[in-house]
Amino acid sequence: MATDSSRFSRVSAGIKGALRIGQTVRVLAQTGADWLMGDRAPAPIVLRKTFERLGTTYIKLGQFIASSPSVFPDEYVEEFQLCLDKTTPVPFYTMKKVLEKELGKSLNAVFAEFDPVPLASASIAQVYAAKLVTGEDVVVKVQKPGVEDILLTDLNFLYVGAKVLEYFVPNLSMASLSAIVDEIQKGMLAECDFYQEAQNIEDFHTFLTETGNAQATAPKVYKQASTMRVLTMERFYGVPF
């Protein structure tokens, strides 16, 4: 049975991967067709919209562009700011299923209030405002469904592409393009582990306490409402930089 289950998982993953690659090719083909038909918006806008249509992995790469003003031209950095927290959200009924499956109970059993309109929507997760049944105001970070599979497929596709480019353009191997993609993959997959994110917050709290630093803080994590794909934290009110 275990062997059959493992084989089924591999076949399922292979089918999903093939479908994802097909989707990527279709989006790129559509972008090219729009360009040829005369829909020629400025290059940064075309690239940002293409990344958003391609989804999770490419939005994450867009966030990297937005956060690297010393590497990319200003017009690209400015345009890709829209990838930081303003991507098209997944409908709430889909995210609610993720929440209830992860928590193992209905939303009403954990939260007294839950705003279905997300505060932010980025590449890997959406963030919602809520109130626990115990009365605390919180924000709930919920991972979008299928994110890990999409990341693995996309980044393996990019890794193979980088290797092919390095083979045909030897000078590119000096830039370690495939190694960079490999490091990006490790970093992105680590972001899918909300247990690790919660632990990082706890470690930061410990550091602040041990150093007697009262000028910085971090939100409290509510472990009873957190899982690998759901992270519930104390809500802070402020303004973004």
PDB file of C-alpha atoms in Angstrom:
ATOM      1  CA  MET A   1       0.000   0.000   0.000  1.00  0.00           C
ATOM      2  CA  ALA A   2       2.787   2.387   0.920  1.00  0.00           C
ATOM      3  CA  THR A   3       4.446   1.726  -2.435  1.00  0.00           C
ATOM      4  CA  ASP A   4       1.195   2.336  -4.316  1.00  0.00           C
ATOM      5  CA  SER A   5       0.595   5.539  -2.350  1.00  0.00           C
ATOM      6  CA  SER A   6       4.125   6.755  -3.062  1.00  0.00           C
ATOM      7  CA  ARG A   7       3.756   5.950  -6.761  1.00  0.00           C
ATOM      8  CA  PHE A   8       0.429   7.773  -6.905  1.00  0.00           C
ATOM      9  CA  SER A   9       1.996  10.837  -5.220  1.00  0.00           C
ATOM     10  CA  ARG A  10       4.821  10.902  -7.766  1.00  0.00           C
ATOM     11  CA  VAL A  11       2.424  10.571 -10.692  1.00  0.00           C
ATOM     12  CA  SER A  12       0.176  13.268  -9.222  1.00  0.00           C
ATOM     13  CA  ALA A  13       3.154  15.588  -8.708  1.00  0.00           C
ATOM     14  CA  GLY A  14       4.323  14.901 -12.276  1.00  0.00           C
ATOM     15  CA  ILE A  15       0.905  15.749 -13.721  1.00  0.00           C
ATOM     16  CA  LYS A  16       0.698  18.948 -11.669  1.00  0.00           C
ATOM     17  CA  GLY A  17       4.209  19.877 -12.781  1.00  0.00           C
ATOM     18  CA  ALA A  18       3.384  19.326 -16.443  1.00  0.00           C
ATOM     19  CA  LEU A  19       0.202  21.387 -16.127  1.00  0.00           C
ATOM     20  CA  ARG A  20       2.114  24.169 -14.411  1.00  0.00           C
ATOM     21  CA  ILE A  21       4.768  24.276 -17.132  1.00  0.00           C
ATOM     22  CA  GLY A  22       1.998  24.357 -19.726  1.00  0.00           C
ATOM     23  CA  GLN A  23       0.378  27.265 -17.901  1.00  0.00           C
ATOM     24  CA  THR A  24       3.700  29.122 -17.821  1.00  0.00           C
ATOM     25  CA  VAL A  25       4.208  28.648 -21.576  1.00  0.00           C
ATOM     26  CA  ARG A  26       0.647  29.869 -22.277  1.00  0.00           C
ATOM     27  CA  VAL A  27       1.115  33.036 -20.208  1.00  0.00           C
ATOM     28  CA  LEU A  28       4.422  33.837 -21.916  1.00  0.00           C
ATOM     29  CA  ALA A  29       2.880  33.163 -25.329  1.00  0.00           C
ATOM     30  CA  GLN A  30      -0.062  35.452 -24.534  1.00  0.00           C
ATOM     31  CA  THR A  31       2.286  38.227 -23.421  1.00  0.00           C
ATOM     32  CA  GLY A  32       4.211  37.882 -26.676  1.00  0.00           C
ATOM     33  CA  ALA A  33       1.012  37.892 -28.731  1.00  0.00           C
ATOM     34  CA  ASP A  34      -0.272  41.018 -26.944  1.00  0.00           C
ATOM     35  CA  TRP A  35       3.032  42.741 -27.686  1.00  0.00           C
ATOM     36  CA  LEU A  36       2.873  41.826 -31.380  1.00  0.00           C
ATOM     37  CA  MET A  37      -0.759  43.005 -31.579  1.00  0.00           C
ATOM     38  CA  GLY A  38       0.293  46.453 -30.400  1.00  0.00           C
ATOM     39  CA  ASP A  39      -0.425  46.348 -26.637  1.00  0.00           C
ATOM     40  CA  ARG A  40       2.947  47.864 -25.826  1.00  0.00           C
ATOM     41  CA  ALA A  41       2.863  49.284 -22.331  1.00  0.00           C
ATOM     42  CA  PRO A  42       6.211  50.295 -20.787  1.00  0.00           C
ATOM     43  CA  ALA A  43       8.469  47.273 -20.248  1.00  0.00           C
ATOM     44  CA  PRO A  44       8.370  47.403 -16.404  1.00  0.00           C
ATOM     45  CA  ILE A  45       4.542  47.271 -16.457  1.00  0.00           C
ATOM     46  CA  VAL A  46       4.482  44.419 -19.004  1.00  0.00           C
ATOM     47  CA  LEU A  47       6.996  42.428 -16.954  1.00  0.00           C
ATOM     48  CA  ARG A  48       5.191  43.042 -13.644  1.00  0.00           C
ATOM     49  CA  LYS A  49       1.805  42.036 -15.071  1.00  0.00           C
ATOM     50  CA  THR A  50       3.359  38.924 -16.638  1.00  0.00           C
ATOM     51  CA  PHE A  51       4.936  37.964 -13.312  1.00  0.00           C
ATOM     52  CA  GLU A  52       1.572  38.394 -11.566  1.00  0.00           C
ATOM     53  CA  ARG A  53      -0.173  36.205 -14.155  1.00  0.00           C
ATOM     54  CA  LEU A  54       2.526  33.560 -13.718  1.00  0.00           C
ATOM     55  CA  GLY A  55       1.818  33.524  -9.990  1.00  0.00           C
ATOM     56  CA  THR A  56       3.610  32.684  -6.742  1.00  0.00           C
ATOM     57  CA  THR A  57       7.225  32.108  -7.767  1.00  0.00           C
ATOM     58  CA  TYR A  58       7.451  35.004 -10.191  1.00  0.00           C
ATOM     59  CA  ILE A  59       5.696  37.378  -7.791  1.00  0.00           C
ATOM     60  CA  LYS A  60       8.367  36.424  -5.269  1.00  0.00           C
ATOM     61  CA  LEU A  61      11.047  37.241  -7.839  1.00  0.00           C
ATOM     62  CA  GLY A  62       9.227  40.536  -8.416  1.00  0.00           C
ATOM     63  CA  GLN A  63       9.496  41.256  -4.693  1.00  0.00           C
ATOM     64  CA  PHE A  64      13.231  40.648  -4.973  1.00  0.00           C
ATOM     65  CA  ILE A  65      13.401  43.256  -7.753  1.00  0.00           C
ATOM     66  CA  ALA A  66      11.348  45.707  -5.645  1.00  0.00           C
ATOM     67  CA  SER A  67      13.753  45.258  -2.735  1.00  0.00           C
ATOM     68  CA  SER A  68      16.977  45.644  -4.742  1.00  0.00           C
ATOM     69  CA  PRO A  69      17.309  49.275  -5.866  1.00  0.00           C
ATOM     70  CA  SER A  70      21.080  48.916  -6.116  1.00  0.00           C
ATOM     71  CA  VAL A  71      20.719  46.075  -8.648  1.00  0.00           C
ATOM     72  CA  PHE A  72      17.747  47.029 -10.847  1.00  0.00           C
ATOM     73  CA  PRO A  73      16.753  50.297 -12.610  1.00  0.00           C
ATOM     74  CA  ASP A  74      14.509  52.670 -10.645  1.00  0.00           C
ATOM     75  CA  GLU A  75      11.503  52.241 -12.961  1.00  0.00           C
ATOM     76  CA  TYR A  76      11.514  48.459 -12.376  1.00  0.00           C
ATOM     77  CA  VAL A  77      11.983  48.799  -8.609  1.00  0.00           C
ATOM     78  CA  GLU A  78       9.092  51.252  -8.415  1.00  0.00           C
ATOM     79  CA  GLU A  79       6.741  49.158 -10.577  1.00  0.00           C
ATOM     80  CA  PHE A  80       7.456  45.937  -8.691  1.00  0.00           C
ATOM     81  CA  GLN A  81       6.539  47.583  -5.387  1.00  0.00           C
ATOM     82  CA  LEU A  82       3.026  46.460  -6.364  1.00  0.00           C
ATOM     83  CA  CYS A  83       4.146  42.852  -5.876  1.00  0.00           C
ATOM     84  CA  LEU A  84       4.903  43.355  -2.184  1.00  0.00           C
ATOM     85  CA  ASP A  85       1.358  43.208  -0.794  1.00  0.00           C
ATOM     86  CA  LYS A  86      -1.097  44.125  -3.560  1.00  0.00           C
ATOM     87  CA  THR A  87      -1.359  40.954  -5.629  1.00  0.00           C
ATOM     88  CA  THR A  88      -4.767  39.588  -6.675  1.00  0.00           C
ATOM     89  CA  PRO A  89      -6.152  37.758  -3.603  1.00  0.00           C
ATOM     90  CA  VAL A  90      -7.385  34.180  -3.557  1.00  0.00           C
ATOM     91  CA  PRO A  91     -11.151  34.142  -2.780  1.00  0.00           C
ATOM     92  CA  PHE A  92     -12.003  33.883   0.915  1.00  0.00           C
ATOM     93  CA  TYR A  93     -14.024  30.660   0.567  1.00  0.00           C
ATOM     94  CA  THR A  94     -10.849  28.938  -0.677  1.00  0.00           C
ATOM     95  CA  MET A  95      -8.687  30.391   2.104  1.00  0.00           C
ATOM     96  CA  LYS A  96     -11.328  29.486   4.695  1.00  0.00           C
ATOM     97  CA  LYS A  97     -11.018  25.837   3.656  1.00  0.00           C
ATOM     98  CA  VAL A  98      -7.245  26.039   4.184  1.00  0.00           C
ATOM     99  CA  LEU A  99      -7.765  27.633   7.609  1.00  0.00           C
ATOM    100  CA  GLU A 100     -10.282  25.106   8.868  1.00  0.00           C
ATOM    101  CA  LYS A 101      -8.318  22.139   7.510  1.00  0.00           C
ATOM    102  CA  GLU A 102      -5.125  23.364   9.175  1.00  0.00           C
ATOM    103  CA  LEU A 103      -6.752  24.250  12.513  1.00  0.00           C
ATOM    104  CA  GLY A 104      -8.883  21.111  12.548  1.00  0.00           C
ATOM    105  CA  LYS A 105     -12.008  23.009  13.599  1.00  0.00           C
ATOM    106  CA  SER A 106     -14.455  25.614  12.359  1.00  0.00           C
ATOM    107  CA  LEU A 107     -13.461  29.263  12.153  1.00  0.00           C
ATOM    108  CA  ASN A 108     -16.062  30.197  14.801  1.00  0.00           C
ATOM    109  CA  ALA A 109     -14.444  27.828  17.284  1.00  0.00           C
ATOM    110  CA  VAL A 110     -11.188  29.814  17.163  1.00  0.00           C
ATOM    111  CA  PHE A 111     -12.138  33.363  16.177  1.00  0.00           C
ATOM    112  CA  ALA A 112     -14.877  35.616  17.543  1.00  0.00           C
ATOM    113  CA  GLU A 113     -14.452  37.869  14.485  1.00  0.00           C
ATOM    114  CA  PHE A 114     -12.750  37.323  11.131  1.00  0.00           C
ATOM    115  CA  ASP A 115     -12.666  39.916   8.336  1.00  0.00           C
ATOM    116  CA  PRO A 116     -12.918  38.074   4.982  1.00  0.00           C
ATOM    117  CA  VAL A 117     -11.236  40.969   3.142  1.00  0.00           C
ATOM    118  CA  PRO A 118      -7.450  40.491   3.433  1.00  0.00           C
ATOM    119  CA  LEU A 119      -5.261  43.263   4.810  1.00  0.00           C
ATOM    120  CA  ALA A 120      -2.607  42.181   2.313  1.00  0.00           C
ATOM    121  CA  SER A 121      -2.081  39.572  -0.379  1.00  0.00           C
ATOM    122  CA  ALA A 122       1.412  38.605  -1.463  1.00  0.00           C
ATOM    123  CA  SER A 123       3.010  35.667  -3.263  1.00  0.00           C
ATOM    124  CA  ILE A 124       2.886  32.953  -0.620  1.00  0.00           C
ATOM    125  CA  ALA A 125       0.186  34.063   1.808  1.00  0.00           C
ATOM    126  CA  GLN A 126      -2.666  36.421   2.607  1.00  0.00           C
ATOM    127  CA  VAL A 127      -3.063  38.281   5.889  1.00  0.00           C
ATOM    128  CA  TYR A 128      -6.404  38.846   7.616  1.00  0.00           C
ATOM    129  CA  ALA A 129      -7.583  40.859  10.611  1.00  0.00           C
ATOM    130  CA  ALA A 130      -9.398  38.849  13.276  1.00  0.00           C
ATOM    131  CA  LYS A 131     -10.224  38.558  16.968  1.00  0.00           C
ATOM    132  CA  LEU A 132      -9.680  35.385  18.965  1.00  0.00           C
ATOM    133  CA  VAL A 133     -12.506  33.934  21.047  1.00  0.00           C
ATOM    134  CA  THR A 134     -10.383  34.974  24.048  1.00  0.00           C
ATOM    135  CA  GLY A 135     -10.645  38.624  22.941  1.00  0.00           C
ATOM    136  CA  GLU A 136      -7.206  39.447  21.500  1.00  0.00           C
ATOM    137  CA  ASP A 137      -6.917  41.421  18.232  1.00  0.00           C
ATOM    138  CA  VAL A 138      -4.744  39.408  15.848  1.00  0.00           C
ATOM    139  CA  VAL A 139      -3.564  39.125  12.273  1.00  0.00           C
ATOM    140  CA  VAL A 140      -3.761  35.730  10.609  1.00  0.00           C
ATOM    141  CA  LYS A 141      -1.293  34.800   7.885  1.00  0.00           C
ATOM    142  CA  VAL A 142      -2.709  32.007   5.719  1.00  0.00           C
ATOM    143  CA  GLN A 143      -0.654  30.189   3.100  1.00  0.00           C
ATOM    144  CA  LYS A 144      -2.231  30.009  -0.345  1.00  0.00           C
ATOM    145  CA  PRO A 145      -3.143  26.459  -1.438  1.00  0.00           C
ATOM    146  CA  GLY A 146      -0.630  24.521  -3.532  1.00  0.00           C
ATOM    147  CA  VAL A 147       2.145  27.077  -3.056  1.00  0.00           C
ATOM    148  CA  GLU A 148       4.914  24.546  -2.350  1.00  0.00           C
ATOM    149  CA  ASP A 149       4.151  22.463  -5.451  1.00  0.00           C
ATOM    150  CA  ILE A 150       4.115  25.584  -7.620  1.00  0.00           C
ATOM    151  CA  LEU A 151       7.416  26.824  -6.177  1.00  0.00           C
ATOM    152  CA  LEU A 152       9.114  23.469  -6.744  1.00  0.00           C
ATOM    153  CA  THR A 153       7.871  23.182 -10.337  1.00  0.00           C
ATOM    154  CA  ASP A 154       8.671  26.768 -11.298  1.00  0.00           C
ATOM    155  CA  LEU A 155      12.097  26.870  -9.696  1.00  0.00           C
ATOM    156  CA  ASN A 156      13.122  23.471 -11.073  1.00  0.00           C
ATOM    157  CA  PHE A 157      12.025  24.772 -14.488  1.00  0.00           C
ATOM    158  CA  LEU A 158      14.121  27.923 -13.999  1.00  0.00           C
ATOM    159  CA  TYR A 159      17.076  25.868 -12.713  1.00  0.00           C
ATOM    160  CA  VAL A 160      17.066  23.633 -15.812  1.00  0.00           C
ATOM    161  CA  GLY A 161      16.716  26.742 -17.988  1.00  0.00           C
ATOM    162  CA  ALA A 162      19.704  28.341 -16.248  1.00  0.00           C
ATOM    163  CA  LYS A 163      21.784  25.196 -16.760  1.00  0.00           C
ATOM    164  CA  VAL A 164      20.900  25.133 -20.455  1.00  0.00           C
ATOM    165  CA  LEU A 165      21.832  28.818 -20.810  1.00  0.00           C
ATOM    166  CA  GLU A 166      25.152  28.214 -19.052  1.00  0.00           C
ATOM    167  CA  TYR A 167      25.877  25.326 -21.429  1.00  0.00           C
ATOM    168  CA  PHE A 168      25.214  27.355 -24.588  1.00  0.00           C
ATOM    169  CA  VAL A 169      26.611  30.643 -23.234  1.00  0.00           C
ATOM    170  CA  PRO A 170      29.706  29.599 -21.239  1.00  0.00           C
ATOM    171  CA  ASN A 171      30.329  33.133 -19.959  1.00  0.00           C
ATOM    172  CA  LEU A 172      27.086  32.905 -17.971  1.00  0.00           C
ATOM    173  CA  SER A 173      28.508  30.084 -15.860  1.00  0.00           C
ATOM    174  CA  MET A 174      30.842  32.643 -14.303  1.00  0.00           C
ATOM    175  CA  ALA A 175      27.756  34.403 -12.925  1.00  0.00           C
ATOM    176  CA  SER A 176      26.617  31.124 -11.276  1.00  0.00           C
ATOM    177  CA  LEU A 177      23.076  31.637 -12.566  1.00  0.00           C
ATOM    178  CA  SER A 178      21.955  28.094 -11.667  1.00  0.00           C
ATOM    179  CA  ALA A 179      23.496  28.385  -8.201  1.00  0.00           C
ATOM    180  CA  ILE A 180      21.594  31.629  -7.633  1.00  0.00           C
ATOM    181  CA  VAL A 181      18.318  29.942  -8.651  1.00  0.00           C
ATOM    182  CA  ASP A 182      19.140  27.039  -6.294  1.00  0.00           C
ATOM    183  CA  GLU A 183      19.653  29.447  -3.382  1.00  0.00           C
ATOM    184  CA  ILE A 184      16.433  31.304  -4.223  1.00  0.00           C
ATOM    185  CA  GLN A 185      14.581  27.959  -4.186  1.00  0.00           C
ATOM    186  CA  LYS A 186      15.883  27.082  -0.721  1.00  0.00           C
ATOM    187  CA  GLY A 187      14.926  30.515   0.605  1.00  0.00           C
ATOM    188  CA  MET A 188      11.425  30.447  -0.885  1.00  0.00           C
ATOM    189  CA  LEU A 189      10.645  26.938   0.352  1.00  0.00           C
ATOM    190  CA  ALA A 190      11.805  27.912   3.840  1.00  0.00           C
ATOM    191  CA  GLU A 191       9.198  30.690   3.801  1.00  0.00           C
ATOM    192  CA  CYS A 192       6.477  28.036   3.465  1.00  0.00           C
ATOM    193  CA  ASP A 193       7.295  26.742   6.954  1.00  0.00           C
ATOM    194  CA  PHE A 194       5.327  28.936   9.360  1.00  0.00           C
ATOM    195  CA  TYR A 195       6.557  26.876  12.326  1.00  0.00           C
ATOM    196  CA  GLN A 196      10.044  28.169  11.518  1.00  0.00           C
ATOM    197  CA  GLU A 197       8.743  31.724  11.179  1.00  0.00           C
ATOM    198  CA  ALA A 198       7.076  31.441  14.578  1.00  0.00           C
ATOM    199  CA  GLN A 199      10.333  30.128  16.043  1.00  0.00           C
ATOM    200  CA  ASN A 200      12.250  33.054  14.517  1.00  0.00           C
ATOM    201  CA  ILE A 201       9.862  35.454  16.261  1.00  0.00           C
ATOM    202  CA  GLU A 202      10.336  33.610  19.568  1.00  0.00           C
ATOM    203  CA  ASP A 203      14.125  33.738  19.122  1.00  0.00           C
ATOM    204  CA  PHE A 204      13.916  37.495  18.522  1.00  0.00           C
ATOM    205  CA  HIS A 205      11.868  37.924  21.706  1.00  0.00           C
ATOM    206  CA  THR A 206      14.531  35.979  23.606  1.00  0.00           C
ATOM    207  CA  PHE A 207      17.281  38.138  22.113  1.00  0.00           C
ATOM    208  CA  LEU A 208      15.503  41.360  23.131  1.00  0.00           C
ATOM    209  CA  THR A 209      15.012  40.072  26.669  1.00  0.00           C
ATOM    210  CA  GLU A 210      18.597  38.865  27.061  1.00  0.00           C
ATOM    211  CA  THR A 211      20.033  42.150  25.746  1.00  0.00           C
ATOM    212  CA  GLY A 212      17.617  44.336  27.741  1.00  0.00           C
ATOM    213  CA  ASN A 213      16.457  46.056  24.567  1.00  0.00           C
ATOM    214  CA  ALA A 214      13.185  47.905  25.161  1.00  0.00           C
ATOM    215  CA  GLN A 215      13.315  49.982  21.953  1.00  0.00           C
ATOM    216  CA  ALA A 216      12.193  47.158  19.645  1.00  0.00           C
ATOM    217  CA  THR A 217       9.498  44.529  19.851  1.00  0.00           C
ATOM    218  CA  ALA A 218       7.843  41.729  17.877  1.00  0.00           C
ATOM    219  CA  PRO A 219       4.298  40.388  17.860  1.00  0.00           C
ATOM    220  CA  LYS A 220       3.251  37.586  20.168  1.00  0.00           C
ATOM    221  CA  VAL A 221       2.538  34.301  18.378  1.00  0.00           C
ATOM    222  CA  TYR A 222      -0.667  32.488  19.377  1.00  0.00           C
ATOM    223  CA  LYS A 223       0.386  28.864  19.025  1.00  0.00           C
ATOM    224  CA  GLN A 224      -3.115  27.513  19.645  1.00  0.00           C
ATOM    225  CA  ALA A 225      -4.180  29.141  16.369  1.00  0.00           C
ATOM    226  CA  SER A 226      -1.002  28.487  14.354  1.00  0.00           C
ATOM    227  CA  THR A 227       0.192  25.574  12.200  1.00  0.00           C
ATOM    228  CA  MET A 228       2.655  24.906   9.383  1.00  0.00           C
ATOM    229  CA  ARG A 229       0.483  26.992   7.023  1.00  0.00           C
ATOM    230  CA  VAL A 230      -1.326  29.358   9.411  1.00  0.00           C
ATOM    231  CA  LEU A 231       0.383  31.928  11.620  1.00  0.00           C
ATOM    232  CA  THR A 232      -1.686  33.930  14.105  1.00  0.00           C
ATOM    233  CA  MET A 233       0.052  36.919  15.682  1.00  0.00           C
ATOM    234  CA  GLU A 234      -0.709  39.871  17.917  1.00  0.00           C
ATOM    235  CA  ARG A 235      -1.939  42.785  15.834  1.00  0.00           C
ATOM    236  CA  PHE A 236       0.214  45.922  15.753  1.00  0.00           C
ATOM    237  CA  TYR A 237      -1.172  49.200  14.441  1.00  0.00           C
ATOM    238  CA  GLY A 238       1.213  51.496  12.606  1.00  0.00           C
ATOM    239  CA  VAL A 239       2.332  52.726   9.201  1.00  0.00           C
ATOM    240  CA  PRO A 240       4.530  51.006   6.581  1.00  0.00           C
ATOM    241  CA  PHE A 241       7.938  52.436   5.752  1.00  0.00           C
TER     242      PHE A 241
END
